[in-house]
PDB file of C-alpha atoms in Angstrom:
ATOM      1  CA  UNK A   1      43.864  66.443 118.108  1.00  0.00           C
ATOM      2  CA  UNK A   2      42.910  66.857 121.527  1.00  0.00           C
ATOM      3  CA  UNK A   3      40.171  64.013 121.251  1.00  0.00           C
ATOM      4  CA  UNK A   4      36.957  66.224 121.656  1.00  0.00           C
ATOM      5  CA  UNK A   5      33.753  65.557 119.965  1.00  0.00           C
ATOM      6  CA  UNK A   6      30.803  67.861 119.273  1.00  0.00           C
ATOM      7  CA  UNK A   7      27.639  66.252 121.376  1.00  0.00           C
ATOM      8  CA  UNK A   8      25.157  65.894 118.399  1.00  0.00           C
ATOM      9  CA  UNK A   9      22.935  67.017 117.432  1.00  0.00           C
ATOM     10  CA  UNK A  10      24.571  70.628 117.654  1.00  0.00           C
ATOM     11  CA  UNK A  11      22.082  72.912 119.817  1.00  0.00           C
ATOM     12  CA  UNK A  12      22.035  76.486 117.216  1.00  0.00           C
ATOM     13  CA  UNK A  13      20.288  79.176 119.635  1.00  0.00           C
ATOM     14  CA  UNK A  14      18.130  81.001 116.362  1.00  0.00           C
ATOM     15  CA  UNK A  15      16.530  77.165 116.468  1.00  0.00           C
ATOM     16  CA  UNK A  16      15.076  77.226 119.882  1.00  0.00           C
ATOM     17  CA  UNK A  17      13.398  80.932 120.026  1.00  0.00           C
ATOM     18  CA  UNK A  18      10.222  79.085 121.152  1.00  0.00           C
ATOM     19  CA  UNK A  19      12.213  77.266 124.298  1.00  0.00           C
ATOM     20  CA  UNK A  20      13.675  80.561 125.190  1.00  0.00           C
ATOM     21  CA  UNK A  21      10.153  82.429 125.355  1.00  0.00           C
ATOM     22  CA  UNK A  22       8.354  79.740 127.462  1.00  0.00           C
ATOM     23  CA  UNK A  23      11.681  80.863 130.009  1.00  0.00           C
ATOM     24  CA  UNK A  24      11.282  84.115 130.208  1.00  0.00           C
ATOM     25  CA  UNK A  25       7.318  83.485 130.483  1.00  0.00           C
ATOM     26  CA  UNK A  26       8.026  81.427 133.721  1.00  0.00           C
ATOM     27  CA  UNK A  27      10.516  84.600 134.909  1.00  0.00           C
ATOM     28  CA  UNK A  28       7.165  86.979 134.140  1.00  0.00           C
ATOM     29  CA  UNK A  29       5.027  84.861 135.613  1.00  0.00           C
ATOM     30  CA  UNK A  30       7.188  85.287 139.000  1.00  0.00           C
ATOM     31  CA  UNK A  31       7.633  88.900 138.738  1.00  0.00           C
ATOM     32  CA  UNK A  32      11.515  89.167 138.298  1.00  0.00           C
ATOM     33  CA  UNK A  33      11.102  90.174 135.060  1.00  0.00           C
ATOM     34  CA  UNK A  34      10.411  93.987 133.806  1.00  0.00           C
ATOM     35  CA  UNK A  35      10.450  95.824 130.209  1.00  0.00           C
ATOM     36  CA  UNK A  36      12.648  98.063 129.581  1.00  0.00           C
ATOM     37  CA  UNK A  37      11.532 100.735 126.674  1.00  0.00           C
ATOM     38  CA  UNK A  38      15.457 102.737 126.731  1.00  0.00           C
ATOM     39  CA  UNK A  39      17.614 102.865 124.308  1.00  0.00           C
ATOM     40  CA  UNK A  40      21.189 102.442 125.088  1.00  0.00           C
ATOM     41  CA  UNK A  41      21.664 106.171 124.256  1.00  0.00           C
ATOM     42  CA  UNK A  42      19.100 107.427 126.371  1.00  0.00           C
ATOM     43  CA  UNK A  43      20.815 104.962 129.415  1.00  0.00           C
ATOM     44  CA  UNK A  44      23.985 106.737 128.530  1.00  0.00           C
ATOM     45  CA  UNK A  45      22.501 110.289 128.809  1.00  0.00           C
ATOM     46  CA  UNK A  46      20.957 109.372 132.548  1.00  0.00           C
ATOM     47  CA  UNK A  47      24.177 108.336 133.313  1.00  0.00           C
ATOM     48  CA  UNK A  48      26.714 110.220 131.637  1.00  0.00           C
ATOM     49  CA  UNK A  49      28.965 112.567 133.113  1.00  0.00           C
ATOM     50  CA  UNK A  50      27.945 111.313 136.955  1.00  0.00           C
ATOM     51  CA  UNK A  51      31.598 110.106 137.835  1.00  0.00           C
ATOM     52  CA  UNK A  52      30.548 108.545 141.274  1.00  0.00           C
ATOM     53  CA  UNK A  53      27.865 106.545 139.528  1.00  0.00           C
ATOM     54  CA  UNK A  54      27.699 102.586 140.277  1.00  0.00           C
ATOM     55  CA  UNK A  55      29.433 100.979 137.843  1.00  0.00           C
ATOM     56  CA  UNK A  56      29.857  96.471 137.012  1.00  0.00           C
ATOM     57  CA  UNK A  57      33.446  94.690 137.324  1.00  0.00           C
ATOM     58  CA  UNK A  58      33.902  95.545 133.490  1.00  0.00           C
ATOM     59  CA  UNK A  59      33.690  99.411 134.148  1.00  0.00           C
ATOM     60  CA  UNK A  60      30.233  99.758 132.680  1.00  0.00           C
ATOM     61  CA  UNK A  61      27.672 101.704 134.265  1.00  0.00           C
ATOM     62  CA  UNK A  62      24.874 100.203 135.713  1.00  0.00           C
ATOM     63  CA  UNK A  63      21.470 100.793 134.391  1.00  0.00           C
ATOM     64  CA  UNK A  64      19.717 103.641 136.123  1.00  0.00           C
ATOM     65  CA  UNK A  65      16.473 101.782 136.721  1.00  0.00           C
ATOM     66  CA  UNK A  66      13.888 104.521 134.688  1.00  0.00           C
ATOM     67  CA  UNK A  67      11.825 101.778 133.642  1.00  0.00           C
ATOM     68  CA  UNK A  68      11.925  99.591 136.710  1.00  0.00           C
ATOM     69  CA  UNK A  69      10.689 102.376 138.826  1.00  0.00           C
ATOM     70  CA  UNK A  70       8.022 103.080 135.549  1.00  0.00           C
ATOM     71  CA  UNK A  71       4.303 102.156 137.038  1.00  0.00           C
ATOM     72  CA  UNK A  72       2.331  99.734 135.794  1.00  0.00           C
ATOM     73  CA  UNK A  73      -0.385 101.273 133.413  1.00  0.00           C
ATOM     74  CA  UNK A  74       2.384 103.063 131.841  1.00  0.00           C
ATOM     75  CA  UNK A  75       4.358  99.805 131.280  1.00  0.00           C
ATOM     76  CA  UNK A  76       0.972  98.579 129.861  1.00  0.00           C
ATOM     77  CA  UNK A  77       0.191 101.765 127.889  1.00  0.00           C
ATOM     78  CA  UNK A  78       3.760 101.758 126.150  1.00  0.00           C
ATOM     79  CA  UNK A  79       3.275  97.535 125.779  1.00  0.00           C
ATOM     80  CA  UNK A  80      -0.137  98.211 124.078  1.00  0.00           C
ATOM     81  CA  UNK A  81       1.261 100.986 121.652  1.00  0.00           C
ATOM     82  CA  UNK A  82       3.967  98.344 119.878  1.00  0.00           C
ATOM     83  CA  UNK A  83       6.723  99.945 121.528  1.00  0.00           C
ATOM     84  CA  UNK A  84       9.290  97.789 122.125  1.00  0.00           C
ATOM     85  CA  UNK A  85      10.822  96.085 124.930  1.00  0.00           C
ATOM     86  CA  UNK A  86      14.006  94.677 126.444  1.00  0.00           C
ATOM     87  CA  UNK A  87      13.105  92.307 129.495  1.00  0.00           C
ATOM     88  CA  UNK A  88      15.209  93.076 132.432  1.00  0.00           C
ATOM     89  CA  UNK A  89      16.041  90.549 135.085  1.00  0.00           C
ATOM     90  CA  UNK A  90      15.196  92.370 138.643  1.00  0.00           C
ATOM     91  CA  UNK A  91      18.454  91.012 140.422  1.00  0.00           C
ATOM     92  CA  UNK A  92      17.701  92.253 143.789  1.00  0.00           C
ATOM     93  CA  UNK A  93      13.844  90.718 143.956  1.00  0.00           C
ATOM     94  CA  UNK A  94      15.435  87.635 142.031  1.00  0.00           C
ATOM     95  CA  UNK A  95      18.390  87.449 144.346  1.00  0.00           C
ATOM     96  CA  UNK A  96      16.342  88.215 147.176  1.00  0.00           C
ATOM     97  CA  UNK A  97      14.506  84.479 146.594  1.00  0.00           C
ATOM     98  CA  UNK A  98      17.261  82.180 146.538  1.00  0.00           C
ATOM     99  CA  UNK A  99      17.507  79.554 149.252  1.00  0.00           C
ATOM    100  CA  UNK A 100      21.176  79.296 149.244  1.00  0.00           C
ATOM    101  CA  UNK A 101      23.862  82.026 147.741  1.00  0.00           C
ATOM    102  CA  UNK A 102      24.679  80.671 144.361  1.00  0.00           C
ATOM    103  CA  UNK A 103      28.459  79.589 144.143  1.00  0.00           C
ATOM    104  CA  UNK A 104      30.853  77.398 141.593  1.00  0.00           C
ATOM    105  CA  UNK A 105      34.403  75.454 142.369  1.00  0.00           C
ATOM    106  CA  UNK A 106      36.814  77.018 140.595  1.00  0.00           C
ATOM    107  CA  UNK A 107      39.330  74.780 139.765  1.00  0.00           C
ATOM    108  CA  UNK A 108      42.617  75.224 137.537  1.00  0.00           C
ATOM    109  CA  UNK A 109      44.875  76.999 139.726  1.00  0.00           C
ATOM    110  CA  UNK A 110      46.369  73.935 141.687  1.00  0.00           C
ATOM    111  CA  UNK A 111      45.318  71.833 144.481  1.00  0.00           C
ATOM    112  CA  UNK A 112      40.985  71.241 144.794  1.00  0.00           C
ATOM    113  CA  UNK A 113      40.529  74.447 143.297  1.00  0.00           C
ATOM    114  CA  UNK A 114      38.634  77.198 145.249  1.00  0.00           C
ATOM    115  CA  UNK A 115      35.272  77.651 145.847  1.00  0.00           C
ATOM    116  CA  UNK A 116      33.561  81.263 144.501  1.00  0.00           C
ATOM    117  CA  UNK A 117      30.811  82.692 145.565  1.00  0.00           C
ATOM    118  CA  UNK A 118      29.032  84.255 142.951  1.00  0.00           C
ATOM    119  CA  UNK A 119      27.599  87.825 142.990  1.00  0.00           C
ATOM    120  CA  UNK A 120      25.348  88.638 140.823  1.00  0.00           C
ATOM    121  CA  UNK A 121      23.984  92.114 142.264  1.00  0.00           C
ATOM    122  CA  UNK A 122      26.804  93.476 141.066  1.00  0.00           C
ATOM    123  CA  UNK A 123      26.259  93.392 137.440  1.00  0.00           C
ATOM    124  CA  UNK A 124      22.827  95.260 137.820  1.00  0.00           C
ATOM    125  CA  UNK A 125      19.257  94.628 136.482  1.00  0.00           C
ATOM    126  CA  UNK A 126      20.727  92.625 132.628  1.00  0.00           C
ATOM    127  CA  UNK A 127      18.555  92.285 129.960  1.00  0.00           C
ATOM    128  CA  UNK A 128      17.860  88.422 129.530  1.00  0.00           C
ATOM    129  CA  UNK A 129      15.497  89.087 126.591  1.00  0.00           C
ATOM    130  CA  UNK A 130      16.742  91.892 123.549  1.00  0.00           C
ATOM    131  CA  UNK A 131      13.981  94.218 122.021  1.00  0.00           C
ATOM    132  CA  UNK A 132      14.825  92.479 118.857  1.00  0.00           C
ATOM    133  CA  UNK A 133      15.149  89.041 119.904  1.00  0.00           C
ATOM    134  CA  UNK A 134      13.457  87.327 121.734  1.00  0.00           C
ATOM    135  CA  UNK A 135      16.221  86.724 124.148  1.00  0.00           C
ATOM    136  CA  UNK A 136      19.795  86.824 125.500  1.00  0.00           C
ATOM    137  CA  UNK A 137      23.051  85.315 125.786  1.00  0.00           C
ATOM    138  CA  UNK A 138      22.695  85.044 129.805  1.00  0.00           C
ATOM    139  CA  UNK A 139      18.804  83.697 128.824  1.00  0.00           C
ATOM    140  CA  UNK A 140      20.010  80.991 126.059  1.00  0.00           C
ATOM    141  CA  UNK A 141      23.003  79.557 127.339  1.00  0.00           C
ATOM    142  CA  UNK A 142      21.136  78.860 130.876  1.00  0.00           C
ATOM    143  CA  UNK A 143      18.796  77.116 129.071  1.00  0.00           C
ATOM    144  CA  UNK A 144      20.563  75.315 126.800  1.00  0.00           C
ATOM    145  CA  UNK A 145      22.649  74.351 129.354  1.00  0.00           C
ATOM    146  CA  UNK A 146      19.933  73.175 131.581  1.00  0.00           C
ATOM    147  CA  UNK A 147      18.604  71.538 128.566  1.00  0.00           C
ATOM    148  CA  UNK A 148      21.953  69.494 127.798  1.00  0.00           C
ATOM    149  CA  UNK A 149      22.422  68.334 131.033  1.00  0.00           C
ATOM    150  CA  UNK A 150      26.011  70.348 131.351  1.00  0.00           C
ATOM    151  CA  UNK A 151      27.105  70.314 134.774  1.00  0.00           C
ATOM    152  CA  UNK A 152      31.259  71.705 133.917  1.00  0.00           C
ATOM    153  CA  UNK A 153      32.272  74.794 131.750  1.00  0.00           C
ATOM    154  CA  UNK A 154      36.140  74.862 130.847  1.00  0.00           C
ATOM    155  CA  UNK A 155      36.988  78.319 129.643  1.00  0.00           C
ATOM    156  CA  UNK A 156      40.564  79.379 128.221  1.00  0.00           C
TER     157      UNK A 156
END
């Protein structure tokens, strides 16, 4: 009824696993990627009952960095054991190399609609790549996006 029309053929995300690793091989491959071994209940224990600790817009604490800090040979040691691994997104070395602050017009709320400047440090190190998936919402629907050419989001 309101005249929209899926673009075909329809993208499924569990299709495109391979796509999705060749991304987060070119995020390795510049070192803003790290594994992450913690579970969330071990996050929650470094964190819990710390009422000053930094937390995202949503209330959420962020993570307390254990593995980023982690050194390399034990990153490798735990790697070469089978444990498994989230892949975190370092946002401070990966905000750090942007050329220009990253930034959308909002628009929706009358007139041109507002510019926003996005920040993404405040959401903390996110885990573009699950232990038992081989990736993420934030990891999938950048590069399906990028992918499909899709330039405008509308979301209600």
């Amino acid at each position: 009824w309101l005249g929209l029309e899926w673009e075909t053929p329809v993208r499924r995300q569990s299709e495109h696993f391979g796509e999705y690793a060749l991304a987060l091989d070119q995020l390795r491959n510049l070192g803003v990627v790290y594994p992450c071994f913690c579970t969330r209940g071990e996050i929650s224990r470094a964190v819990d009952g710390k009422a000053d600790w930094p937390r995202d817009p949503d209330g959420a604490p962020l993570y307390p960095g254990t593995c980023k800090r982690m050194g390399r040979e034990q990153r490798e040691a735990f790697l070469m054991t089978g444990r498994h691994a989230a892949w975190r997104l370092d946002m401070a070395d990966a905000s750090a190399r942007l050329e220009q602050p990253l930034g959308w017009r909002e628009f929706g709320e009358g007139g041109d609609g507002r510019d926003v400047r996005a920040e993404p440090q405040v959401w903390g190190d996110v885990v573009v790549a699950r232990r038992d998936v081989p990736t993420s919402y934030h990891l999938a629907v950048v590069v399906d996006d990028a992918l499909q050419g899709v330039t405008d989001v509308a979301r209600g």
